[in-house]
PDB file of C-alpha atoms and ligand atoms in Angstrom:
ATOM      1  CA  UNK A   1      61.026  85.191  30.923  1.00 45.00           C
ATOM      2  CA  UNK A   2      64.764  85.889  29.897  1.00 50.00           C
ATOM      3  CA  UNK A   3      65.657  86.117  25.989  1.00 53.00           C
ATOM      4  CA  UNK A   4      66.294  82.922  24.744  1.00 63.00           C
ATOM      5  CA  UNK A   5      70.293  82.586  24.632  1.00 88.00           C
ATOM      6  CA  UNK A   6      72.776  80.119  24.434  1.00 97.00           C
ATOM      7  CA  UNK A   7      73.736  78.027  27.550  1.00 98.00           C
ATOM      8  CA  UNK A   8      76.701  76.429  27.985  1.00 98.00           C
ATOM      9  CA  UNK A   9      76.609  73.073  30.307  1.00 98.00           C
ATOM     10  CA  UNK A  10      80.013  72.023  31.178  1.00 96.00           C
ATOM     11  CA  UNK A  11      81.428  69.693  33.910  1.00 93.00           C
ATOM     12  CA  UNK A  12      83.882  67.178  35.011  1.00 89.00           C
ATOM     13  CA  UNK A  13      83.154  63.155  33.195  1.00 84.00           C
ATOM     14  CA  UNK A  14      80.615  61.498  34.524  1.00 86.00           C
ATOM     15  CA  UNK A  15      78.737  64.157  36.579  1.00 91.00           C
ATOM     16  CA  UNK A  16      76.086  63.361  34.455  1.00 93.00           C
ATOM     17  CA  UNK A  17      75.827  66.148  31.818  1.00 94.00           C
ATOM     18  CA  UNK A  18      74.424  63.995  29.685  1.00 92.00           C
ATOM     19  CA  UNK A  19      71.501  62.534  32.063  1.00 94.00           C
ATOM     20  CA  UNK A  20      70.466  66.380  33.355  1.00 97.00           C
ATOM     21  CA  UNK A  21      70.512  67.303  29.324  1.00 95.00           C
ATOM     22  CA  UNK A  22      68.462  64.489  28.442  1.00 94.00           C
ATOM     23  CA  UNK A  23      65.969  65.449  31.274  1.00 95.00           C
ATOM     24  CA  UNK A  24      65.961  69.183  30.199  1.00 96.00           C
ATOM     25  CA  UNK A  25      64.506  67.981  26.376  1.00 94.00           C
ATOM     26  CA  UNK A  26      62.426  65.124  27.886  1.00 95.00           C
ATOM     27  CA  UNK A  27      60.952  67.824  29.644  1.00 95.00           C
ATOM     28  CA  UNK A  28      61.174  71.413  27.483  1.00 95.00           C
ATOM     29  CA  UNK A  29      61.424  69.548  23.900  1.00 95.00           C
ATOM     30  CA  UNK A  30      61.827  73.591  22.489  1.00 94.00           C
ATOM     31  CA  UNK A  31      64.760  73.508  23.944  1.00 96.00           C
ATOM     32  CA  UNK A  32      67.613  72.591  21.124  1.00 96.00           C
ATOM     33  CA  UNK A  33      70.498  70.724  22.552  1.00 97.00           C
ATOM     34  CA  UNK A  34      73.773  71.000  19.545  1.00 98.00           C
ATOM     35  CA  UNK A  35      75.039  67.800  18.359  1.00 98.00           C
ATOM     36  CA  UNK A  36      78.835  67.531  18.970  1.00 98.00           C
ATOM     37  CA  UNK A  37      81.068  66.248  16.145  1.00 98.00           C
ATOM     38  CA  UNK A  38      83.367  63.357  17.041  1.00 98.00           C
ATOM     39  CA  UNK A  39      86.486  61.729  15.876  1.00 98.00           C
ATOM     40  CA  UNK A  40      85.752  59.008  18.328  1.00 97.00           C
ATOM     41  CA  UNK A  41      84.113  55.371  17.417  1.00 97.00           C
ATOM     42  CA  UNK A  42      80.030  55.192  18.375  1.00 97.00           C
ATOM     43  CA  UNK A  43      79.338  53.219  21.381  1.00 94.00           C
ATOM     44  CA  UNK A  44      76.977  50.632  21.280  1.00 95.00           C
ATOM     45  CA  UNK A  45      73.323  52.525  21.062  1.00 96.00           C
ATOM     46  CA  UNK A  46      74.713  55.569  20.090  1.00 96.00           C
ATOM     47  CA  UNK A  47      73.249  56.712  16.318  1.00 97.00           C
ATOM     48  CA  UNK A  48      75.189  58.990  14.207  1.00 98.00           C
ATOM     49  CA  UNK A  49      73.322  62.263  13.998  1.00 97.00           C
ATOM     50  CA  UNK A  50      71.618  61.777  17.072  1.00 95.00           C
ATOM     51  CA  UNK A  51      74.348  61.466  19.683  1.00 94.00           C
ATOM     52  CA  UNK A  52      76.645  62.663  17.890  1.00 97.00           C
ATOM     53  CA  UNK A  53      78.101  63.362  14.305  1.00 98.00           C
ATOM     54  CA  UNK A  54      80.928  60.325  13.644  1.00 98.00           C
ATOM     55  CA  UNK A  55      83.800  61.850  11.759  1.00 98.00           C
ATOM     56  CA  UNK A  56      86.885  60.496  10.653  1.00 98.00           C
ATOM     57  CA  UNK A  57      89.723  63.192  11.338  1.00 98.00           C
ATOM     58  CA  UNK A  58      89.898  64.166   8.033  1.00 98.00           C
ATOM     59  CA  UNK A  59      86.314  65.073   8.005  1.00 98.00           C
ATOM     60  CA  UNK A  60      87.313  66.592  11.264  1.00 98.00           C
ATOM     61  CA  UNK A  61      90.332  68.488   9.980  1.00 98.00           C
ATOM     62  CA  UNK A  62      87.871  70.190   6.852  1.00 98.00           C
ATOM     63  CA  UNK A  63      85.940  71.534   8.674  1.00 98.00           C
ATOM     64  CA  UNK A  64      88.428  73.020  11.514  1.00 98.00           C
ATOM     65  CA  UNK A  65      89.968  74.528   8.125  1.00 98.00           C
ATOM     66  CA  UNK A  66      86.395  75.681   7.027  1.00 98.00           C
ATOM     67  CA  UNK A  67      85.966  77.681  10.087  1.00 98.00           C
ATOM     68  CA  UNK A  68      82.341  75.298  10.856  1.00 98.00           C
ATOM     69  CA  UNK A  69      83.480  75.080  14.535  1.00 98.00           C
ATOM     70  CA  UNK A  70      82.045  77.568  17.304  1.00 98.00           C
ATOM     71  CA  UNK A  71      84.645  75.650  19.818  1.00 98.00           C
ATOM     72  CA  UNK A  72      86.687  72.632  19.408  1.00 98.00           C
ATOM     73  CA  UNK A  73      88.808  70.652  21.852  1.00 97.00           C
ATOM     74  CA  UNK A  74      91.119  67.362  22.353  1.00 96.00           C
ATOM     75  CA  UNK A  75      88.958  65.889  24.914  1.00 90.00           C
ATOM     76  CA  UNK A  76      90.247  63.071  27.488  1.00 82.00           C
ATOM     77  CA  UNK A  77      93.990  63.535  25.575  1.00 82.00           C
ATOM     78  CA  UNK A  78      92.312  60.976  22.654  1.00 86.00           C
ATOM     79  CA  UNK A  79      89.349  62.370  20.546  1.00 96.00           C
ATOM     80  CA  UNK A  80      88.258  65.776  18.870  1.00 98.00           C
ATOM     81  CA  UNK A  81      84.903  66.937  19.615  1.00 98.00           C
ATOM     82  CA  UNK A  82      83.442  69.808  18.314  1.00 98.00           C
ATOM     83  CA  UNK A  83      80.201  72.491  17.992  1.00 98.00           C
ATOM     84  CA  UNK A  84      79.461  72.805  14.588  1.00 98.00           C
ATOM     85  CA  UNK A  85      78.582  76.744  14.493  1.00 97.00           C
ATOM     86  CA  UNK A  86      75.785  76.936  11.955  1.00 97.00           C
ATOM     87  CA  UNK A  87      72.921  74.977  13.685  1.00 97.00           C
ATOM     88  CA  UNK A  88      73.456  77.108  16.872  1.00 97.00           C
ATOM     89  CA  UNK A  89      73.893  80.638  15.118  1.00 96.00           C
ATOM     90  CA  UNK A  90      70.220  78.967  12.971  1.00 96.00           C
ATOM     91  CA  UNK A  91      68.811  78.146  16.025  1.00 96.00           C
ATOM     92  CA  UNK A  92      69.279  81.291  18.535  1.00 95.00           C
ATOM     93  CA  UNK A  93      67.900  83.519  15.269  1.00 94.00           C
ATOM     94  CA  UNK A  94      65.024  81.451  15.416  1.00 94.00           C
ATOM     95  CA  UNK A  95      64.620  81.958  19.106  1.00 93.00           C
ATOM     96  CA  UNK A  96      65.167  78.740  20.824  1.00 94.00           C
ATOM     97  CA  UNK A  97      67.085  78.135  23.723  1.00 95.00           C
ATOM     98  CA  UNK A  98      69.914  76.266  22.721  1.00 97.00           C
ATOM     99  CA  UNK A  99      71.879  74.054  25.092  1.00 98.00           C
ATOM    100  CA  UNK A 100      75.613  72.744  24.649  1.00 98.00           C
ATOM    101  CA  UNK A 101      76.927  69.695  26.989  1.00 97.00           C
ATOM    102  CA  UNK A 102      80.879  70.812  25.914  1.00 96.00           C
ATOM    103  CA  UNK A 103      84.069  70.489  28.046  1.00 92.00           C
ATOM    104  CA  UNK A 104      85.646  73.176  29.824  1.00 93.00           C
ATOM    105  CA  UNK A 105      88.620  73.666  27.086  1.00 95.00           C
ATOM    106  CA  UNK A 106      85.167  73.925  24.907  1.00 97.00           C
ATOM    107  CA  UNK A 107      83.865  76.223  27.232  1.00 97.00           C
ATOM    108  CA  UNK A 108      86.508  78.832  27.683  1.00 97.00           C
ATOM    109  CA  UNK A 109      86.519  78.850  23.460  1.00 98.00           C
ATOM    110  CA  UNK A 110      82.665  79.710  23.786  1.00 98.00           C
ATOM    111  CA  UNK A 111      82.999  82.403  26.124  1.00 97.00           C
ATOM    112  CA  UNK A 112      85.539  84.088  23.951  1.00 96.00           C
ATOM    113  CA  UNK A 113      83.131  83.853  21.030  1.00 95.00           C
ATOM    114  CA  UNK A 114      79.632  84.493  22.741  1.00 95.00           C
ATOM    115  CA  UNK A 115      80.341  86.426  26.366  1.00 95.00           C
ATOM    116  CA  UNK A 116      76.746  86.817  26.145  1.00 95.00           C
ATOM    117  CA  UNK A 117      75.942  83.279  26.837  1.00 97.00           C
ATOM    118  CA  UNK A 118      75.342  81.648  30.224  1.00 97.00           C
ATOM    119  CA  UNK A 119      77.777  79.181  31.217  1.00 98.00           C
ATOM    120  CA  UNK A 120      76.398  76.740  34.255  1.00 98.00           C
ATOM    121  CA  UNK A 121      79.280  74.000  36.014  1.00 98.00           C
ATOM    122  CA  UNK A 122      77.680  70.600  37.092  1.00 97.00           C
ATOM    123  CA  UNK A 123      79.174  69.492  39.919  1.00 96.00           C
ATOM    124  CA  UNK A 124      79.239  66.259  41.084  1.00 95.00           C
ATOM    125  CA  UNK A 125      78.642  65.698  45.005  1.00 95.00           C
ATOM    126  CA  UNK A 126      82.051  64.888  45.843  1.00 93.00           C
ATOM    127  CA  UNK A 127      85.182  63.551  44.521  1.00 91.00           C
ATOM    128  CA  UNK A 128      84.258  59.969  45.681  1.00 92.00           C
ATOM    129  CA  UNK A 129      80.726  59.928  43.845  1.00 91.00           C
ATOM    130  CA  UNK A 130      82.745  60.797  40.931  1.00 90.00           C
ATOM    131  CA  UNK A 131      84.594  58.180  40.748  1.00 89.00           C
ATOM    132  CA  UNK A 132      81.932  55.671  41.174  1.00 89.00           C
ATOM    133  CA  UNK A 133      79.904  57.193  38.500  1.00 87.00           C
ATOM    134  CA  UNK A 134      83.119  56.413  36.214  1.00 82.00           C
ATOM    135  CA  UNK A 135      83.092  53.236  37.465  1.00 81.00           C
ATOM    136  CA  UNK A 136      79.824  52.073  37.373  1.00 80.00           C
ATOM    137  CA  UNK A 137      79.066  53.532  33.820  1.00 77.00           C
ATOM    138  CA  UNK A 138      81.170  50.511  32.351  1.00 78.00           C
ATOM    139  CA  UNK A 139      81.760  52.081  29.624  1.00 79.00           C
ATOM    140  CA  UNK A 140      85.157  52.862  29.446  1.00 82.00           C
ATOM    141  CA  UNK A 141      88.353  50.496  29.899  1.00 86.00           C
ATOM    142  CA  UNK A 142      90.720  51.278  33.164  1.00 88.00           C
ATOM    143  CA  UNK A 143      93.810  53.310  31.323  1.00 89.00           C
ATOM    144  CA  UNK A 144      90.610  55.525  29.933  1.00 86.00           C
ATOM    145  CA  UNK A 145      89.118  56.145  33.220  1.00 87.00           C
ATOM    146  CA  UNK A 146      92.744  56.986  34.817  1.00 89.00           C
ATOM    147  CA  UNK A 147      92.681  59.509  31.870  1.00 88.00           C
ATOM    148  CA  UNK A 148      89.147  60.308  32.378  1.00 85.00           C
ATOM    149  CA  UNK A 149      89.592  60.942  36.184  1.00 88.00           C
ATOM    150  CA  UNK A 150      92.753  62.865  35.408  1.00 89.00           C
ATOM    151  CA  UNK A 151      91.333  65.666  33.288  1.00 87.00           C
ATOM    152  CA  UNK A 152      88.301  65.491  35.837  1.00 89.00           C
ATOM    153  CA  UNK A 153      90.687  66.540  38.375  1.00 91.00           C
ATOM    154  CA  UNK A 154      91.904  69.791  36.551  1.00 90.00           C
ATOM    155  CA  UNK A 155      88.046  70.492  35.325  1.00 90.00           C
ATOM    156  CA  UNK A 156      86.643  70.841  39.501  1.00 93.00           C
ATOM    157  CA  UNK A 157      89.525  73.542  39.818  1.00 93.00           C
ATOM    158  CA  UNK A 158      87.813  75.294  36.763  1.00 95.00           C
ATOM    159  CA  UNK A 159      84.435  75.454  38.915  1.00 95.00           C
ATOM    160  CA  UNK A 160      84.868  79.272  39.889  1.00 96.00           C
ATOM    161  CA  UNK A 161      84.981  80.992  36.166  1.00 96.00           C
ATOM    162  CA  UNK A 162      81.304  79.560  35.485  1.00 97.00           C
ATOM    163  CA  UNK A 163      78.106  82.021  36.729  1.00 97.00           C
ATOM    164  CA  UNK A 164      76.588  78.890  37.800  1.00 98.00           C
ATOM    165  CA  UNK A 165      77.188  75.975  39.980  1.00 98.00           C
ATOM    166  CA  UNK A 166      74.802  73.008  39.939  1.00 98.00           C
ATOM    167  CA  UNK A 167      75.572  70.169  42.237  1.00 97.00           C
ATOM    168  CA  UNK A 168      73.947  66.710  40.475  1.00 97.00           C
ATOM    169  CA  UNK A 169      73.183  65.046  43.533  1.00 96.00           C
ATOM    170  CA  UNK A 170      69.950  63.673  42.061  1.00 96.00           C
ATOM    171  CA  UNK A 171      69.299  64.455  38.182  1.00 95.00           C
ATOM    172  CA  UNK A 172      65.783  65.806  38.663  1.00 96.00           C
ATOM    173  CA  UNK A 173      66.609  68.623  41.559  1.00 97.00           C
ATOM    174  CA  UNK A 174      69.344  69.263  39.032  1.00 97.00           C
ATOM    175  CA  UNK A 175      67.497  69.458  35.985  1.00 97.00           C
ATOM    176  CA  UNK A 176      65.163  71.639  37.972  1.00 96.00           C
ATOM    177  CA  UNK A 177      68.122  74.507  39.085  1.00 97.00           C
ATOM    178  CA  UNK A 178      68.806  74.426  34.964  1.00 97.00           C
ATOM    179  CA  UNK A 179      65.086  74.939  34.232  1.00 96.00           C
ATOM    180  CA  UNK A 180      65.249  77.435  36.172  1.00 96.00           C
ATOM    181  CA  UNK A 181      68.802  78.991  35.069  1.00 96.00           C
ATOM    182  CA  UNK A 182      67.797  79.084  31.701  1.00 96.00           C
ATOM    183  CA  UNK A 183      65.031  81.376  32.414  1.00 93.00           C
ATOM    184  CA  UNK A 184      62.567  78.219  31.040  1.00 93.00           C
ATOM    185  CA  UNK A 185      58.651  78.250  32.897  1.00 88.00           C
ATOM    186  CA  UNK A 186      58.398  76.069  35.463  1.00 82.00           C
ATOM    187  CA  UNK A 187      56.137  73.026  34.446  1.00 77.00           C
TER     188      UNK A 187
HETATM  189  P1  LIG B 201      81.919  61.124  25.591  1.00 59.79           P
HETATM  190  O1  LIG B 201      83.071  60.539  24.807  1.00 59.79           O
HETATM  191  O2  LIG B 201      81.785  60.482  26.938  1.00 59.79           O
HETATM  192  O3  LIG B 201      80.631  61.156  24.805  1.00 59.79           O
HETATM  193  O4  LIG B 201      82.269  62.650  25.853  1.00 59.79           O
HETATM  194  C1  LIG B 201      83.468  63.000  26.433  1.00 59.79           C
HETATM  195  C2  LIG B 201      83.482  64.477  26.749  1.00 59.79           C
HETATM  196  O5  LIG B 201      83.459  65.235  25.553  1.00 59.79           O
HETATM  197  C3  LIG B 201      82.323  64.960  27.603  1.00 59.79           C
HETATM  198  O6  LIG B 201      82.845  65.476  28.798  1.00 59.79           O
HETATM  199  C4  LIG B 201      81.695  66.046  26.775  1.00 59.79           C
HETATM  200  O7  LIG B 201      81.352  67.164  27.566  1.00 59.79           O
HETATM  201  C5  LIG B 201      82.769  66.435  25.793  1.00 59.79           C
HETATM  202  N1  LIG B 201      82.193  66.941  24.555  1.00 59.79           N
HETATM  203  C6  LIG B 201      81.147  66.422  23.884  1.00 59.79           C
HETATM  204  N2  LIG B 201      80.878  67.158  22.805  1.00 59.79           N
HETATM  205  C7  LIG B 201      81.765  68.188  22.801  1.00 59.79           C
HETATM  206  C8  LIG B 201      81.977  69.305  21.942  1.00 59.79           C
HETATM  207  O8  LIG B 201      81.292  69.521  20.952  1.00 59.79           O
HETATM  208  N3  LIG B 201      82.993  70.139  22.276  1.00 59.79           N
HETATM  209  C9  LIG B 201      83.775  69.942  23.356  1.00 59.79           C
HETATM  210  N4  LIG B 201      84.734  70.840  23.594  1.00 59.79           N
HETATM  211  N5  LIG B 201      83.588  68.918  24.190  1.00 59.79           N
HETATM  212  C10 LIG B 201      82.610  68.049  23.926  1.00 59.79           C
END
């Protein structure tokens, strides 16, 4: 098995990074997935530490200023989302695999930082599924899913700087190609 190392999941909204990252810790609970800070409001079922850290933007702004970011990124035109560095630099000493779900703005500040790490693109089937994933998540209002789809149609173009492409035509073949990616034993 490969050296535990830092992989990078990135991907257009709604592809469903967060279903095949979900599946990867149901699955291989070693494997540590960061949690993102975020100047946006929880949604409903979403608990602060878990999902995500909930920041104001001042919080935000200390620790940009502090240097506690790996990569952060003005996601969607609205919110700030960002890796705190710490837990992941902790966690890779300690050997885990570690697992970011991060936009592609995120992405390209990761590779910079760590060239070392694996970056994998989730794909969705087509441009069609896409949108009815957006659509059918209800979670967002119209104007955001215009912006949503927007920024989803300059993340696709982005699809040939990643070493991997996996197309999420059903989460559990795709969790499967990450398994495997990631250099985790197949269970
Ligand atoms: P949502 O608001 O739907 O939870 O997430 C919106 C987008 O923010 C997703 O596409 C997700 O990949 C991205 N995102 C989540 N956490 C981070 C992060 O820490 N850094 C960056 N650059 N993007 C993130």
């Amino acid at each position: 098995m490969a050296a535990p190392r830092l992989t990078v999941l990135a991907g257009p909204t709604a592809v469903g990074k967060g279903t095949v990252s979900a599946d990867v810790r149901a699955r291989y609970p070693e494997v540590w997935l960061s949690v993102s800070a975020t100047t946006r409001a929880p949604r409903p079922g979403e608990v602060d530490g878990v999902h995500y850290h909930f920041m104001s933007a001042e919080q935000f702004d200390r620790m940009v200023e502090a240097g506690e970011f790996l990569e952060w990124a003005v996601v969607h035109g609205r919110h700030r989302y960002g890796t705190p560095r710490g837990p992941v630099l902790t966690h890779l000493a300690a050997g885990d695999p570690a697992l970011l779900e991060i936009d592609l703005a995120g992405a390209r500040q990761v590779r910079e930082a760590m060239p070392e790490a694996r970056f994998v693109f989730l794909a969705p089937p087509s441009w069609e599924e896409l949108e009815r994933r957006l659509v059918g998540r209800g979670t967002e209002d119209a104007e955001e899913r215009e912006r949503r789809l927007a920024t989803a149609r300059v993340e696709l173009d982005a699809e040939p700087e990643f070493d991997h492409v996996i197309v999420n035509d059903d989460v559990r073949r795709a969790t499967d190609e990450l398994i495997t990616v990631m250099g985790l034993p197949t269970r």
